[in-house]
Amino acid sequence: MSDCPFCGIVAGEIPGRIVGENDHAVAFLDANPMAPGHTLVVPREHRERLADATSEETQAVFALLHELAPKIETAVDAEGATVGLNDGSVAGQEVPHVHAHVIPRFPDDDGGPIHVAAGSRPELSDAELDEIAAAIGDD
Ligand code: AMP
Ligand code: ZN
């Protein structure tokens, strides 16, 4: 996609601090980091939503996350990392090219668990949970 910044970084047409890559995914530092070492991992191909990426691409993205997360933590002396992606604009996705964030975490960094991204917790009955599970699953 010609005006996508992440396609531009993958193609080497716009600057990016690339920290790792494999056949189907590339990792580079976030240009406006939430923490030192904040890294984005993207499929090489332009895919807007997670469901648009192929199984091979999603495996490549996760393989790169698995390889880099400990290296990132060591590089910036972090004690852990929050790993996740904003899938869709309602979830906060601003760049329409799938990207997983690795955000190194430090004691007293004022962050929280990934749960805070979803806002308040809904009250769901057992029947509602059963219905949702059935709707997602095969049965
Ligand atoms: P999201 O809200 O999940 O779409 O996050 C988009 C992320 O991309 C933000 O953290 C931005 O700082 C980052 N970002 C946007 N443009 C660039 C760029 N050219 N190079 C590196 N990171 C970028
Ligand atoms: Zn793109």
mmCIF file of C-alpha atoms and ligand atoms in Angstrom:
data_model
loop_
_atom_site.group_PDB
_atom_site.id
_atom_site.type_symbol
_atom_site.label_atom_id
_atom_site.label_comp_id
_atom_site.label_asym_id
_atom_site.label_seq_id
_atom_site.Cartn_x
_atom_site.Cartn_y
_atom_site.Cartn_z
ATOM 1 C CA MET A 1 0.000 0.000 0.000
ATOM 2 C CA SER A 2 1.734 3.145 -1.213
ATOM 3 C CA ASP A 3 0.899 5.552 1.620
ATOM 4 C CA CYS A 4 1.372 3.060 4.477
ATOM 5 C CA PRO A 5 4.332 3.993 6.718
ATOM 6 C CA PHE A 6 4.989 0.394 7.715
ATOM 7 C CA CYS A 7 5.047 -0.783 4.093
ATOM 8 C CA GLY A 8 7.514 2.079 3.523
ATOM 9 C CA ILE A 9 9.776 0.842 6.344
ATOM 10 C CA VAL A 10 9.597 -2.780 5.132
ATOM 11 C CA ALA A 11 10.509 -1.628 1.605
ATOM 12 C CA GLY A 12 13.371 0.546 2.903
ATOM 13 C CA GLU A 13 11.735 3.631 1.427
ATOM 14 C CA ILE A 14 11.278 5.453 4.726
ATOM 15 C CA PRO A 15 13.638 5.333 7.709
ATOM 16 C CA GLY A 16 13.116 2.725 10.384
ATOM 17 C CA ARG A 17 15.306 1.243 13.102
ATOM 18 C CA ILE A 18 14.973 -2.400 12.101
ATOM 19 C CA VAL A 19 15.845 -4.810 14.928
ATOM 20 C CA GLY A 20 14.913 -8.170 13.423
ATOM 21 C CA GLU A 21 13.289 -9.909 10.478
ATOM 22 C CA ASN A 22 12.350 -13.249 9.001
ATOM 23 C CA ASP A 23 10.719 -14.396 5.760
ATOM 24 C CA HIS A 24 7.309 -12.875 6.481
ATOM 25 C CA ALA A 25 7.783 -10.359 9.306
ATOM 26 C CA VAL A 26 9.894 -7.336 10.212
ATOM 27 C CA ALA A 27 10.512 -5.667 13.586
ATOM 28 C CA PHE A 28 11.493 -2.040 14.123
ATOM 29 C CA LEU A 29 11.528 0.474 16.964
ATOM 30 C CA ASP A 30 8.395 2.525 17.505
ATOM 31 C CA ALA A 31 9.087 6.127 16.485
ATOM 32 C CA ASN A 32 7.104 7.508 19.431
ATOM 33 C CA PRO A 33 7.897 4.952 22.137
ATOM 34 C CA MET A 34 5.894 4.331 25.296
ATOM 35 C CA ALA A 35 9.097 2.970 26.863
ATOM 36 C CA PRO A 36 12.720 2.494 25.816
ATOM 37 C CA GLY A 37 12.844 -0.500 23.489
ATOM 38 C CA HIS A 38 9.192 -0.203 22.373
ATOM 39 C CA THR A 39 9.167 -2.352 19.241
ATOM 40 C CA LEU A 40 6.627 -3.121 16.527
ATOM 41 C CA VAL A 41 6.468 -6.427 14.653
ATOM 42 C CA VAL A 42 4.626 -6.409 11.319
ATOM 43 C CA PRO A 43 3.920 -8.802 8.458
ATOM 44 C CA ARG A 44 5.916 -7.822 5.364
ATOM 45 C CA GLU A 45 2.738 -7.698 3.304
ATOM 46 C CA HIS A 46 0.164 -4.989 3.908
ATOM 47 C CA ARG A 47 -2.599 -6.592 6.005
ATOM 48 C CA GLU A 48 -5.000 -4.275 7.763
ATOM 49 C CA ARG A 49 -6.482 -6.566 10.425
ATOM 50 C CA LEU A 50 -5.163 -9.681 12.110
ATOM 51 C CA ALA A 51 -7.766 -11.795 10.299
ATOM 52 C CA ASP A 52 -6.491 -10.471 6.944
ATOM 53 C CA ALA A 53 -3.020 -11.971 7.496
ATOM 54 C CA THR A 54 -2.268 -15.526 6.445
ATOM 55 C CA SER A 55 -1.501 -18.271 8.916
ATOM 56 C CA GLU A 56 2.119 -18.251 7.695
ATOM 57 C CA GLU A 57 2.374 -14.505 8.316
ATOM 58 C CA THR A 58 0.861 -14.635 11.794
ATOM 59 C CA GLN A 59 3.228 -17.476 12.706
ATOM 60 C CA ALA A 60 6.155 -15.399 11.436
ATOM 61 C CA VAL A 61 5.045 -12.392 13.495
ATOM 62 C CA PHE A 62 4.755 -14.522 16.613
ATOM 63 C CA ALA A 63 8.098 -16.222 15.966
ATOM 64 C CA LEU A 64 9.748 -12.806 15.806
ATOM 65 C CA LEU A 65 7.998 -11.716 19.013
ATOM 66 C CA HIS A 66 9.247 -14.890 20.704
ATOM 67 C CA GLU A 67 12.798 -14.303 19.462
ATOM 68 C CA LEU A 68 12.984 -10.597 20.229
ATOM 69 C CA ALA A 69 11.051 -10.110 23.472
ATOM 70 C CA PRO A 70 13.881 -11.400 25.698
ATOM 71 C CA LYS A 71 16.503 -9.531 23.657
ATOM 72 C CA ILE A 72 14.537 -6.296 23.971
ATOM 73 C CA GLU A 73 14.152 -6.762 27.726
ATOM 74 C CA THR A 74 17.881 -7.386 28.112
ATOM 75 C CA ALA A 75 18.815 -4.440 25.878
ATOM 76 C CA VAL A 76 16.907 -1.928 27.984
ATOM 77 C CA ASP A 77 17.229 -3.729 31.335
ATOM 78 C CA ALA A 78 13.457 -4.233 31.642
ATOM 79 C CA GLU A 79 11.815 -6.712 34.011
ATOM 80 C CA GLY A 80 9.033 -7.761 31.638
ATOM 81 C CA ALA A 81 7.043 -6.588 28.636
ATOM 82 C CA THR A 82 3.478 -5.994 27.583
ATOM 83 C CA VAL A 83 2.909 -7.681 24.218
ATOM 84 C CA GLY A 84 -0.258 -7.053 22.238
ATOM 85 C CA LEU A 85 -1.902 -5.456 19.280
ATOM 86 C CA ASN A 86 -4.695 -3.009 18.703
ATOM 87 C CA ASP A 87 -6.879 -4.838 16.150
ATOM 88 C CA GLY A 88 -9.286 -2.358 14.577
ATOM 89 C CA SER A 89 -9.824 1.353 15.089
ATOM 90 C CA VAL A 90 -12.280 0.771 17.966
ATOM 91 C CA ALA A 91 -9.389 -0.923 19.788
ATOM 92 C CA GLY A 92 -7.056 2.016 19.133
ATOM 93 C CA GLN A 93 -5.405 0.888 15.900
ATOM 94 C CA GLU A 94 -4.124 3.988 14.151
ATOM 95 C CA VAL A 95 -1.838 2.533 11.479
ATOM 96 C CA PRO A 96 -3.872 0.177 9.261
ATOM 97 C CA HIS A 97 -1.097 -2.408 8.875
ATOM 98 C CA VAL A 98 -1.138 -5.211 11.467
ATOM 99 C CA HIS A 99 1.506 -4.561 14.129
ATOM 100 C CA ALA A 100 2.212 -6.213 17.450
ATOM 101 C CA HIS A 101 3.676 -3.986 20.145
ATOM 102 C CA VAL A 102 6.400 -5.089 22.554
ATOM 103 C CA ILE A 103 6.471 -2.506 25.328
ATOM 104 C CA PRO A 104 9.188 -3.128 27.917
ATOM 105 C CA ARG A 105 7.963 -2.747 31.488
ATOM 106 C CA PHE A 106 9.676 -1.391 34.555
ATOM 107 C CA PRO A 107 8.770 -1.188 38.226
ATOM 108 C CA ASP A 108 6.820 2.011 38.949
ATOM 109 C CA ASP A 109 6.339 2.828 35.242
ATOM 110 C CA ASP A 110 2.719 3.849 35.926
ATOM 111 C CA GLY A 111 1.456 1.293 33.409
ATOM 112 C CA GLY A 112 -1.080 -1.447 34.056
ATOM 113 C CA PRO A 113 -2.018 -4.901 32.809
ATOM 114 C CA ILE A 114 -3.447 -5.298 29.318
ATOM 115 C CA HIS A 115 -6.929 -5.598 30.858
ATOM 116 C CA VAL A 116 -7.124 -1.831 31.353
ATOM 117 C CA ALA A 117 -7.269 -1.410 27.559
ATOM 118 C CA ALA A 118 -10.828 -2.776 27.539
ATOM 119 C CA GLY A 119 -12.367 -0.315 29.998
ATOM 120 C CA SER A 120 -14.863 -1.439 32.622
ATOM 121 C CA ARG A 121 -15.571 -5.135 33.241
ATOM 122 C CA PRO A 122 -19.060 -6.305 32.152
ATOM 123 C CA GLU A 123 -21.355 -8.406 34.370
ATOM 124 C CA LEU A 124 -21.953 -11.649 32.459
ATOM 125 C CA SER A 125 -24.043 -14.564 33.702
ATOM 126 C CA ASP A 126 -23.016 -18.202 33.252
ATOM 127 C CA ALA A 127 -25.713 -18.517 30.583
ATOM 128 C CA GLU A 128 -24.317 -15.549 28.684
ATOM 129 C CA LEU A 129 -20.789 -16.956 28.928
ATOM 130 C CA ASP A 130 -22.057 -20.324 27.624
ATOM 131 C CA GLU A 131 -23.806 -18.575 24.724
ATOM 132 C CA ILE A 132 -20.685 -16.592 23.816
ATOM 133 C CA ALA A 133 -18.457 -19.662 23.993
ATOM 134 C CA ALA A 134 -20.862 -21.538 21.716
ATOM 135 C CA ALA A 135 -20.961 -18.643 19.243
ATOM 136 C CA ILE A 136 -17.150 -18.533 19.054
ATOM 137 C CA GLY A 137 -16.521 -22.266 19.040
ATOM 138 C CA ASP A 138 -17.562 -24.977 16.629
ATOM 139 C CA ASP A 139 -20.477 -26.384 18.643
HETATM 140 P P1 AMP B 1 -1.470 1.718 16.972
HETATM 141 O O1 AMP B 1 -2.207 2.731 17.795
HETATM 142 O O2 AMP B 1 -1.518 0.346 17.579
HETATM 143 O O3 AMP B 1 -1.898 1.738 15.527
HETATM 144 O O4 AMP B 1 0.059 2.133 17.060
HETATM 145 C C1 AMP B 1 0.739 2.749 16.017
HETATM 146 C C2 AMP B 1 2.159 2.932 16.480
HETATM 147 O O5 AMP B 1 2.963 3.173 15.345
HETATM 148 C C3 AMP B 1 2.350 4.099 17.437
HETATM 149 O O6 AMP B 1 2.925 3.609 18.648
HETATM 150 C C4 AMP B 1 3.287 5.040 16.683
HETATM 151 O O7 AMP B 1 4.219 5.672 17.527
HETATM 152 C C5 AMP B 1 3.956 4.108 15.706
HETATM 153 N N1 AMP B 1 4.407 4.696 14.459
HETATM 154 C C6 AMP B 1 3.689 5.458 13.597
HETATM 155 N N2 AMP B 1 4.431 5.784 12.519
HETATM 156 C C7 AMP B 1 5.643 5.197 12.699
HETATM 157 C C8 AMP B 1 6.851 5.143 11.932
HETATM 158 N N3 AMP B 1 6.973 5.778 10.770
HETATM 159 N N4 AMP B 1 7.891 4.423 12.445
HETATM 160 C C9 AMP B 1 7.792 3.779 13.609
HETATM 161 N N5 AMP B 1 6.687 3.794 14.378
HETATM 162 C C10 AMP B 1 5.632 4.493 13.932
HETATM 163 ZN ZN ZN B 2 1.268 -1.419 5.002
#
